[in-house]
Amino acid sequence: MAEEREITTSLEPPQDIEAEKAVLGSMLQSEDAVMDVTDRLHAEDFYLREHQEIYKAFQDLCRKNVNIDLNTTYSQLRSRHTADFVGGMVYLSRLSDNAIVPGNAKYYAETVLAKSNMRQLIKEADEMRAQAYDGQNSADIILDHAEQRIFEIAHKTQKRNYTDINEVLVENIKQIQELERNKGQLPGITTGFTDLDKLLGGLHKTDLIILAARPGMGKTAFALNLAGNAAADGASVIIFSMEMSKEQLGERMFATAASVEMEHLKRGNLTQDEWMSLSEAQDSFENCKIVIDDTSDISVLEIKNKCRRRKAEAGLDLIVIDYLQLMSQQGFKSGDRVNEISAITRQIKILAKELDCAVILLSQLSRDIEKRPNHKPQLSDLRESGSIEQDADIVIFLYRDDYYNENTEKPGVCEVNIAKRRSGPTDKIELTWVA
């Protein structure tokens, strides 16, 4: 065994120094090569530290809109105090002279990236092996981390520990310019409700949206409406339902899309017109990218893994989870529910950022609402944990006065209260509730 370990550690990491030289030399010679390479490689993809420093200088010049050549690169390396380290003008000239076919830069870059990915896979395998021997983390946690990293490597989205502020600002400018070009268009995923879209600008990627209400207020029906409307507009949606079966959810979405009463659907008591409406509704779902998972006892780790796979298979824009209080998180004792809920909401927020998609997380509200004369929800009613409010980017409450008051002045009206919004003002809108 000792001999086997020695052989393993003495192996040379995967690399192709000549391909690295060809990439850098091509970039020194050709602006087209620069454009072909910069969106494919990070500095960390180069094996030699000297090559990493030269590529960082190239990146600096690109951010400044300065053409890359021998003189500008050498000047930038001097300003970074790395000119001597990389071999100065002599080494840069050699790189440029040896780049025989700059038009092949894309091919050279793919070779460099492939070797970089292999090194990262080896690193991840070593870390997983070390964690498994250590025994401090469960197998599920080790596998979750490994799957996340392998997913990132496979999709060329290697994380860096930090990002230069200039890169961030360049992306900000691009987003603003895109919004300016698309004036009148919704910047986020549509909810299908005009007033709600005007208020929120749609559902935005990386946002965790808490949709909370007391039982009977229709939060599942409302969430399915949001999911169906988003999918009809081209979004890819996954729905996790721990309370209802996929057949029950399908019935609800079917009834809503066809404008047929649920009672008629359940009894099979339909008119000819209603059958026609159902047929048209079925056709409308044909090109919708919606999948449903009705696993009853599902953990956050399982949700994360399934979402990653869906993202890889068909893209993913919106995740709907029904509902928070039915979820579990490994490693917590039965009496530690508050901390368990806190861990769950934190992990789901991290998932929204990792997969760059919006998440709608349904939540029950505390029974204390029933004890108050005014039954309208407030943030303190979020059940079991203040971290729900803390982790959420948006908190939406649903309230129907006719549920509590038979003589209400607003029968059939659902109040949608945006009680918290991290990036904008809060407000209330009213929607008509159709049973």
CSV table of C-alpha atoms in Angstrom, one decimal, residues 1-423:
chain,number,residue,atom,x,y,z
A,1,MET,CA,0.0,0.0,0.0
A,2,ALA,CA,2.8,2.4,0.9
A,3,GLU,CA,4.4,1.7,-2.5
A,4,GLU,CA,1.1,2.4,-4.3
A,5,ARG,CA,0.8,5.8,-2.5
A,6,GLU,CA,4.3,6.7,-3.5
A,7,ILE,CA,3.6,5.9,-7.2
A,8,THR,CA,0.4,8.0,-7.1
A,9,THR,CA,2.0,11.1,-5.6
A,10,SER,CA,4.9,11.0,-8.1
A,11,LEU,CA,2.7,11.2,-11.2
A,12,GLU,CA,3.0,14.4,-13.2
A,13,PRO,CA,-0.3,16.4,-13.3
A,14,PRO,CA,-2.0,16.5,-16.7
A,15,GLN,CA,-0.6,19.4,-18.7
A,16,ASP,CA,0.3,20.6,-22.3
A,17,ILE,CA,2.9,23.3,-22.0
A,18,GLU,CA,3.2,23.6,-25.8
A,19,ALA,CA,-0.5,24.2,-26.1
A,20,GLU,CA,-0.3,26.9,-23.4
A,21,LYS,CA,2.5,28.6,-25.3
A,22,ALA,CA,0.5,28.4,-28.6
A,23,VAL,CA,-2.5,30.0,-26.9
A,24,LEU,CA,-0.5,32.9,-25.5
A,25,GLY,CA,1.5,33.4,-28.7
A,26,SER,CA,-1.6,33.4,-30.9
A,27,MET,CA,-3.2,36.1,-28.6
A,28,LEU,CA,-0.1,38.2,-29.1
A,29,GLN,CA,-0.4,38.0,-32.8
A,30,SER,CA,-4.1,38.0,-33.5
A,31,GLU,CA,-7.1,40.0,-32.3
A,32,ASP,CA,-9.4,37.2,-33.5
A,33,ALA,CA,-7.4,34.7,-31.3
A,34,VAL,CA,-8.0,37.0,-28.3
A,35,MET,CA,-11.8,36.9,-29.0
A,36,ASP,CA,-11.7,33.1,-29.4
A,37,VAL,CA,-9.9,32.5,-26.1
A,38,THR,CA,-11.0,35.0,-23.5
A,39,ASP,CA,-14.5,33.6,-23.1
A,40,ARG,CA,-13.1,30.0,-22.7
A,41,LEU,CA,-10.2,30.2,-20.3
A,42,HIS,CA,-9.4,31.5,-16.8
A,43,ALA,CA,-5.9,32.2,-15.7
A,44,GLU,CA,-6.0,29.2,-13.4
A,45,ASP,CA,-6.5,26.9,-16.4
A,46,PHE,CA,-2.8,27.4,-17.3
A,47,TYR,CA,-0.4,25.0,-15.6
A,48,LEU,CA,2.7,27.2,-15.5
A,49,ARG,CA,2.5,30.1,-13.1
A,50,GLU,CA,4.4,32.2,-15.6
A,51,HIS,CA,1.7,31.6,-18.2
A,52,GLN,CA,-1.0,32.4,-15.6
A,53,GLU,CA,0.6,35.8,-15.1
A,54,ILE,CA,0.8,36.6,-18.8
A,55,TYR,CA,-2.8,35.7,-19.3
A,56,LYS,CA,-3.8,37.9,-16.4
A,57,ALA,CA,-2.0,40.8,-18.1
A,58,PHE,CA,-4.0,40.0,-21.3
A,59,GLN,CA,-7.2,40.1,-19.2
A,60,ASP,CA,-6.2,43.5,-17.8
A,61,LEU,CA,-5.6,44.9,-21.3
A,62,CYS,CA,-9.0,43.6,-22.5
A,63,ARG,CA,-10.8,45.3,-19.7
A,64,LYS,CA,-9.1,48.6,-20.6
A,65,ASN,CA,-9.9,48.1,-24.3
A,66,VAL,CA,-6.2,48.1,-25.1
A,67,ASN,CA,-4.9,46.0,-28.0
A,68,ILE,CA,-2.7,43.1,-27.0
A,69,ASP,CA,0.8,43.1,-28.5
A,70,LEU,CA,4.4,42.7,-27.2
A,71,ASN,CA,4.8,46.3,-26.0
A,72,THR,CA,1.4,46.6,-24.2
A,73,THR,CA,1.7,43.2,-22.6
A,74,TYR,CA,5.2,43.9,-21.3
A,75,SER,CA,4.1,47.3,-20.0
A,76,GLN,CA,1.1,45.7,-18.2
A,77,LEU,CA,3.4,43.0,-16.7
A,78,ARG,CA,5.7,45.7,-15.4
A,79,SER,CA,2.8,47.5,-13.8
A,80,ARG,CA,1.9,44.1,-12.1
A,81,HIS,CA,5.5,43.7,-11.1
A,82,THR,CA,5.7,40.3,-12.8
A,83,ALA,CA,7.7,41.1,-16.0
A,84,ASP,CA,10.9,39.6,-14.7
A,85,PHE,CA,9.2,36.6,-13.3
A,86,VAL,CA,7.7,35.5,-16.7
A,87,GLY,CA,11.0,36.1,-18.5
A,88,GLY,CA,10.5,39.6,-19.8
A,89,MET,CA,10.4,40.7,-23.4
A,90,VAL,CA,12.6,37.8,-24.5
A,91,TYR,CA,10.0,35.2,-23.5
A,92,LEU,CA,7.1,37.2,-24.9
A,93,SER,CA,8.9,37.5,-28.2
A,94,ARG,CA,9.6,33.8,-28.2
A,95,LEU,CA,5.9,33.0,-27.6
A,96,SER,CA,4.9,35.3,-30.5
A,97,ASP,CA,7.4,33.9,-32.9
A,98,ASN,CA,6.5,30.3,-32.2
A,99,ALA,CA,2.8,30.8,-32.8
A,100,ILE,CA,2.7,29.4,-36.3
A,101,VAL,CA,-1.1,29.3,-36.9
A,102,PRO,CA,-2.9,31.9,-34.7
A,103,GLY,CA,-6.2,30.8,-36.3
A,104,ASN,CA,-5.9,27.6,-34.3
A,105,ALA,CA,-6.1,29.4,-31.0
A,106,LYS,CA,-9.5,28.0,-30.2
A,107,TYR,CA,-8.2,24.4,-30.6
A,108,TYR,CA,-5.2,25.2,-28.4
A,109,ALA,CA,-7.5,26.7,-25.8
A,110,GLU,CA,-9.6,23.5,-25.7
A,111,THR,CA,-6.5,21.5,-25.1
A,112,VAL,CA,-5.5,23.7,-22.2
A,113,LEU,CA,-9.0,23.6,-20.8
A,114,ALA,CA,-9.2,19.8,-21.1
A,115,LYS,CA,-5.9,19.4,-19.1
A,116,SER,CA,-7.1,21.9,-16.5
A,117,ASN,CA,-10.3,19.9,-16.1
A,118,MET,CA,-8.4,16.7,-15.6
A,119,ARG,CA,-6.3,18.4,-12.9
A,120,GLN,CA,-9.4,19.6,-11.2
A,121,LEU,CA,-11.0,16.2,-11.3
A,122,ILE,CA,-7.9,14.7,-9.7
A,123,LYS,CA,-8.0,17.4,-7.0
A,124,GLU,CA,-11.6,16.7,-6.3
A,125,ALA,CA,-11.1,12.9,-6.2
A,126,ASP,CA,-8.2,13.4,-3.7
A,127,GLU,CA,-10.4,15.7,-1.5
A,128,MET,CA,-13.3,13.2,-1.6
A,129,ARG,CA,-10.9,10.4,-0.7
A,130,ALA,CA,-9.4,12.4,2.2
A,131,GLN,CA,-12.9,13.3,3.5
A,132,ALA,CA,-14.1,9.6,3.3
A,133,TYR,CA,-11.0,8.5,5.3
A,134,ASP,CA,-11.5,11.4,7.8
A,135,GLY,CA,-15.0,10.3,8.6
A,136,GLN,CA,-16.2,13.6,9.9
A,137,ASN,CA,-18.8,14.2,7.2
A,138,SER,CA,-21.6,11.8,6.1
A,139,ALA,CA,-21.4,10.1,2.7
A,140,ASP,CA,-24.4,12.2,1.5
A,141,ILE,CA,-22.5,15.5,2.3
A,142,ILE,CA,-19.3,14.2,0.6
A,143,LEU,CA,-21.3,13.1,-2.5
A,144,ASP,CA,-23.2,16.4,-2.6
A,145,HIS,CA,-20.0,18.4,-2.6
A,146,ALA,CA,-18.4,16.1,-5.2
A,147,GLU,CA,-21.4,16.3,-7.5
A,148,GLN,CA,-21.6,20.0,-7.3
A,149,ARG,CA,-17.9,20.4,-8.2
A,150,ILE,CA,-18.0,17.8,-11.0
A,151,PHE,CA,-21.1,19.6,-12.4
A,152,GLU,CA,-19.2,22.9,-12.4
A,153,ILE,CA,-16.2,21.3,-14.1
A,154,ALA,CA,-18.3,19.6,-16.8
A,155,HIS,CA,-20.0,22.9,-17.7
A,156,LYS,CA,-16.9,25.0,-17.7
A,157,THR,CA,-18.0,27.2,-14.9
A,158,GLN,CA,-15.0,26.9,-12.6
A,159,LYS,CA,-15.4,29.2,-9.6
A,160,ARG,CA,-12.8,31.7,-8.6
A,161,ASN,CA,-12.3,32.7,-5.0
A,162,TYR,CA,-12.7,36.4,-6.0
A,163,THR,CA,-13.6,38.5,-9.0
A,164,ASP,CA,-11.9,41.8,-9.9
A,165,ILE,CA,-14.3,44.8,-9.4
A,166,ASN,CA,-13.6,45.9,-13.0
A,167,GLU,CA,-15.0,42.6,-14.3
A,168,VAL,CA,-18.1,43.0,-12.1
A,169,LEU,CA,-18.7,46.6,-13.4
A,170,VAL,CA,-18.3,45.5,-17.0
A,171,GLU,CA,-21.0,42.9,-16.5
A,172,ASN,CA,-23.2,45.6,-14.8
A,173,ILE,CA,-22.8,47.9,-17.8
A,174,LYS,CA,-23.8,45.0,-20.2
A,175,GLN,CA,-26.9,44.3,-18.1
A,176,ILE,CA,-27.9,48.0,-18.1
A,177,GLN,CA,-27.3,48.2,-21.9
A,178,GLU,CA,-29.4,45.1,-22.4
A,179,LEU,CA,-32.3,46.5,-20.4
A,180,GLU,CA,-32.1,49.8,-22.4
A,181,ARG,CA,-32.2,47.9,-25.7
A,182,ASN,CA,-35.2,45.9,-24.4
A,183,LYS,CA,-37.3,48.7,-23.1
A,184,GLY,CA,-40.9,47.6,-22.5
A,185,GLN,CA,-39.8,44.0,-22.1
A,186,LEU,CA,-39.9,42.2,-18.7
A,187,PRO,CA,-36.4,41.8,-17.3
A,188,GLY,CA,-37.3,38.7,-15.2
A,189,ILE,CA,-39.4,35.6,-15.6
A,190,THR,CA,-43.1,36.5,-16.1
A,191,THR,CA,-45.6,35.6,-13.4
A,192,GLY,CA,-48.5,36.0,-15.8
A,193,PHE,CA,-50.1,38.7,-13.6
A,194,THR,CA,-49.7,42.2,-15.1
A,195,ASP,CA,-49.7,44.1,-11.8
A,196,LEU,CA,-47.4,41.7,-10.1
A,197,ASP,CA,-45.0,41.8,-13.0
A,198,LYS,CA,-45.0,45.6,-13.0
A,199,LEU,CA,-44.2,45.6,-9.3
A,200,LEU,CA,-41.5,43.0,-9.3
A,201,GLY,CA,-40.2,43.2,-12.9
A,202,GLY,CA,-40.9,39.4,-13.0
A,203,LEU,CA,-39.1,36.8,-11.0
A,204,HIS,CA,-35.3,37.3,-11.1
A,205,LYS,CA,-32.5,34.7,-11.2
A,206,THR,CA,-30.9,33.8,-7.9
A,207,ASP,CA,-33.9,35.2,-6.0
A,208,LEU,CA,-35.4,33.2,-3.1
A,209,ILE,CA,-39.1,34.0,-3.1
A,210,ILE,CA,-41.1,32.9,0.0
A,211,LEU,CA,-44.8,32.4,-0.7
A,212,ALA,CA,-46.5,32.1,2.7
A,213,ALA,CA,-50.1,31.8,3.9
A,214,ARG,CA,-52.4,30.0,6.3
A,215,PRO,CA,-53.9,26.7,5.0
A,216,GLY,CA,-56.8,27.2,2.7
A,217,MET,CA,-55.6,30.5,1.2
A,218,GLY,CA,-54.6,28.9,-2.1
A,219,LYS,CA,-50.8,29.2,-2.0
A,220,THR,CA,-50.3,25.9,-3.9
A,221,ALA,CA,-52.8,27.0,-6.6
A,222,PHE,CA,-51.2,30.4,-6.9
A,223,ALA,CA,-47.7,28.9,-7.1
A,224,LEU,CA,-48.9,26.5,-9.9
A,225,ASN,CA,-50.3,29.5,-11.7
A,226,LEU,CA,-46.9,31.2,-11.5
A,227,ALA,CA,-45.1,28.1,-12.7
A,228,GLY,CA,-47.6,27.5,-15.6
A,229,ASN,CA,-47.4,31.1,-16.8
A,230,ALA,CA,-43.6,31.1,-16.6
A,231,ALA,CA,-43.4,27.9,-18.6
A,232,ALA,CA,-45.9,29.1,-21.2
A,233,ASP,CA,-43.5,32.0,-21.8
A,234,GLY,CA,-40.6,29.6,-22.4
A,235,ALA,CA,-39.1,29.1,-18.9
A,236,SER,CA,-37.9,25.7,-17.8
A,237,VAL,CA,-39.6,24.8,-14.5
A,238,ILE,CA,-39.3,22.0,-11.9
A,239,ILE,CA,-41.9,21.6,-9.2
A,240,PHE,CA,-41.3,19.6,-5.9
A,241,SER,CA,-44.5,18.6,-4.2
A,242,MET,CA,-44.3,16.9,-0.9
A,243,GLU,CA,-48.0,17.1,0.0
A,244,MET,CA,-49.8,16.4,-3.3
A,245,SER,CA,-49.3,13.7,-5.9
A,246,LYS,CA,-48.3,14.6,-9.4
A,247,GLU,CA,-51.7,13.6,-10.6
A,248,GLN,CA,-53.4,16.1,-8.2
A,249,LEU,CA,-51.1,18.9,-9.3
A,250,GLY,CA,-51.8,18.0,-12.9
A,251,GLU,CA,-55.5,18.2,-12.3
A,252,ARG,CA,-55.1,21.7,-10.7
A,253,MET,CA,-53.0,23.0,-13.6
A,254,PHE,CA,-55.4,21.4,-16.1
A,255,ALA,CA,-58.4,23.0,-14.5
A,256,THR,CA,-56.8,26.4,-14.4
A,257,ALA,CA,-55.5,26.4,-17.9
A,258,ALA,CA,-58.9,25.2,-19.2
A,259,SER,CA,-61.0,27.5,-16.9
A,260,VAL,CA,-63.0,24.4,-15.8
A,261,GLU,CA,-64.2,24.1,-12.2
A,262,MET,CA,-62.2,21.5,-10.2
A,263,GLU,CA,-65.4,19.9,-9.0
A,264,HIS,CA,-66.5,19.1,-12.6
A,265,LEU,CA,-63.1,17.7,-13.3
A,266,LYS,CA,-63.1,15.4,-10.2
A,267,ARG,CA,-66.5,14.1,-10.9
A,268,GLY,CA,-66.0,13.7,-14.7
A,269,ASN,CA,-69.2,15.8,-15.1
A,270,LEU,CA,-68.2,17.9,-18.1
A,271,THR,CA,-70.0,19.6,-20.9
A,272,GLN,CA,-69.0,19.4,-24.5
A,273,ASP,CA,-67.5,22.9,-24.3
A,274,GLU,CA,-65.5,22.0,-21.2
A,275,TRP,CA,-64.1,19.0,-23.0
A,276,MET,CA,-63.1,21.3,-25.9
A,277,SER,CA,-61.4,23.6,-23.3
A,278,LEU,CA,-59.5,20.7,-21.8
A,279,SER,CA,-58.3,19.6,-25.2
A,280,GLU,CA,-57.0,23.1,-26.0
A,281,ALA,CA,-55.4,23.3,-22.5
A,282,GLN,CA,-53.6,20.0,-23.1
A,283,ASP,CA,-52.2,21.3,-26.4
A,284,SER,CA,-51.0,24.5,-24.7
A,285,PHE,CA,-48.7,22.4,-22.4
A,286,GLU,CA,-47.2,20.4,-25.3
A,287,ASN,CA,-44.1,22.7,-25.6
A,288,CYS,CA,-43.9,23.7,-21.9
A,289,LYS,CA,-40.8,22.6,-20.0
A,290,ILE,CA,-42.3,21.6,-16.7
A,291,VAL,CA,-41.4,18.5,-14.7
A,292,ILE,CA,-42.9,17.4,-11.4
A,293,ASP,CA,-41.3,15.5,-8.5
A,294,ASP,CA,-43.8,14.3,-5.9
A,295,THR,CA,-41.3,12.5,-3.6
A,296,SER,CA,-42.9,12.8,-0.1
A,297,ASP,CA,-39.9,12.7,2.2
A,298,ILE,CA,-37.2,14.6,0.3
A,299,SER,CA,-34.1,16.3,1.7
A,300,VAL,CA,-32.4,19.5,0.5
A,301,LEU,CA,-29.5,17.4,-0.8
A,302,GLU,CA,-31.8,15.4,-3.0
A,303,ILE,CA,-33.5,18.6,-4.3
A,304,LYS,CA,-30.1,20.1,-5.1
A,305,ASN,CA,-28.9,17.0,-7.0
A,306,LYS,CA,-32.1,16.7,-9.0
A,307,CYS,CA,-32.0,20.4,-9.9
A,308,ARG,CA,-28.4,20.2,-11.1
A,309,ARG,CA,-29.3,17.3,-13.3
A,310,ARG,CA,-32.3,19.1,-14.7
A,311,LYS,CA,-30.2,22.2,-15.4
A,312,ALA,CA,-27.7,20.0,-17.3
A,313,GLU,CA,-30.5,18.2,-19.3
A,314,ALA,CA,-32.9,21.0,-20.2
A,315,GLY,CA,-31.8,24.2,-18.5
A,316,LEU,CA,-33.6,25.5,-15.4
A,317,ASP,CA,-35.1,28.9,-14.8
A,318,LEU,CA,-37.6,28.4,-11.9
A,319,ILE,CA,-37.8,26.0,-9.0
A,320,VAL,CA,-41.1,25.6,-7.0
A,321,ILE,CA,-41.0,23.8,-3.6
A,322,ASP,CA,-44.2,22.9,-1.8
A,323,TYR,CA,-43.6,23.3,1.1
A,324,LEU,CA,-40.8,24.2,3.6
A,325,GLN,CA,-42.3,22.6,6.7
A,326,LEU,CA,-42.4,19.2,5.1
A,327,MET,CA,-38.7,19.3,4.2
A,328,SER,CA,-35.8,17.7,6.2
A,329,GLN,CA,-32.2,18.3,6.7
A,330,GLN,CA,-29.7,15.7,7.8
A,331,GLY,CA,-27.8,16.1,11.0
A,332,PHE,CA,-30.5,17.7,13.2
A,333,LYS,CA,-32.2,16.1,16.2
A,334,SER,CA,-36.0,16.0,16.3
A,335,GLY,CA,-36.3,18.8,18.9
A,336,ASP,CA,-34.0,21.2,16.9
A,337,ARG,CA,-36.6,22.2,14.3
A,338,VAL,CA,-35.9,25.9,14.4
A,339,ASN,CA,-32.2,25.4,13.5
A,340,GLU,CA,-33.1,22.8,11.0
A,341,ILE,CA,-35.5,25.2,9.1
A,342,SER,CA,-32.8,27.8,9.2
A,343,ALA,CA,-30.3,25.4,7.6
A,344,ILE,CA,-32.9,24.5,4.9
A,345,THR,CA,-33.7,28.0,3.9
A,346,ARG,CA,-30.0,28.9,3.8
A,347,GLN,CA,-29.2,25.9,1.6
A,348,ILE,CA,-32.1,26.7,-0.8
A,349,LYS,CA,-30.8,30.3,-1.1
A,350,ILE,CA,-27.4,28.9,-2.0
A,351,LEU,CA,-29.0,26.6,-4.5
A,352,ALA,CA,-30.7,29.6,-6.2
A,353,LYS,CA,-27.3,31.3,-6.6
A,354,GLU,CA,-25.5,28.2,-7.7
A,355,LEU,CA,-27.9,27.3,-10.5
A,356,ASP,CA,-28.7,31.0,-11.4
A,357,CYS,CA,-32.4,30.5,-11.2
A,358,ALA,CA,-35.4,31.8,-9.2
A,359,VAL,CA,-36.8,29.6,-6.4
A,360,ILE,CA,-40.4,29.9,-5.0
A,361,LEU,CA,-40.5,28.3,-1.6
A,362,LEU,CA,-44.0,27.8,-0.1
A,363,SER,CA,-44.3,28.1,3.7
A,364,GLN,CA,-47.0,27.8,6.3
A,365,LEU,CA,-47.7,30.7,8.7
A,366,SER,CA,-48.1,30.5,12.5
A,367,ARG,CA,-51.4,29.7,14.1
A,368,ASP,CA,-51.1,33.0,16.0
A,369,ILE,CA,-52.9,34.7,13.1
A,370,GLU,CA,-56.1,32.9,14.0
A,371,LYS,CA,-56.0,34.5,17.5
A,372,ARG,CA,-55.8,38.1,16.3
A,373,PRO,CA,-58.9,40.2,15.3
A,374,ASN,CA,-57.0,41.2,12.2
A,375,HIS,CA,-56.0,38.0,10.4
A,376,LYS,CA,-53.8,39.6,7.8
A,377,PRO,CA,-50.2,38.0,7.8
A,378,GLN,CA,-47.1,39.9,8.9
A,379,LEU,CA,-43.5,39.0,8.9
A,380,SER,CA,-43.4,37.8,12.5
A,381,ASP,CA,-45.9,35.1,11.5
A,382,LEU,CA,-43.4,33.2,9.5
A,383,ARG,CA,-43.4,29.9,11.2
A,384,GLU,CA,-40.5,28.3,13.2
A,385,SER,CA,-37.7,30.6,12.1
A,386,GLY,CA,-36.8,34.3,11.6
A,387,SER,CA,-34.1,33.0,9.2
A,388,ILE,CA,-36.9,32.5,6.6
A,389,GLU,CA,-37.3,36.3,6.4
A,390,GLN,CA,-33.5,36.8,6.6
A,391,ASP,CA,-32.7,34.5,3.7
A,392,ALA,CA,-35.6,35.5,1.4
A,393,ASP,CA,-35.1,38.1,-1.3
A,394,ILE,CA,-38.9,38.5,-1.5
A,395,VAL,CA,-41.7,37.5,0.9
A,396,ILE,CA,-45.2,37.3,-0.5
A,397,PHE,CA,-48.3,36.8,1.7
A,398,LEU,CA,-51.7,35.7,0.5
A,399,TYR,CA,-54.8,36.7,2.3
A,400,ARG,CA,-58.5,36.2,1.4
A,401,ASP,CA,-60.9,38.1,3.6
A,402,ASP,CA,-63.9,36.0,2.6
A,403,TYR,CA,-62.2,33.0,4.2
A,404,TYR,CA,-62.7,34.6,7.6
A,405,ASN,CA,-65.6,37.0,7.0
A,406,GLU,CA,-68.8,35.9,5.2
A,407,ASN,CA,-70.0,39.5,4.9
A,408,THR,CA,-66.7,40.8,3.4
A,409,GLU,CA,-66.8,43.8,1.1
A,410,LYS,CA,-64.3,41.9,-1.2
A,411,PRO,CA,-65.7,38.5,-2.0
A,412,GLY,CA,-63.5,36.4,-4.3
A,413,VAL,CA,-60.5,38.7,-3.9
A,414,CYS,CA,-57.0,37.5,-3.0
A,415,GLU,CA,-54.7,40.1,-1.5
A,416,VAL,CA,-51.1,39.6,-2.6
A,417,ASN,CA,-48.9,41.4,-0.2
A,418,ILE,CA,-45.2,41.9,-1.1
A,419,ALA,CA,-44.1,42.2,2.6
A,420,LYS,CA,-40.4,42.1,1.9
A,421,ARG,CA,-38.4,43.0,-1.2
A,422,ARG,CA,-34.6,43.2,-0.9
A,423,SER,CA,-34.2,45.2,-4.1
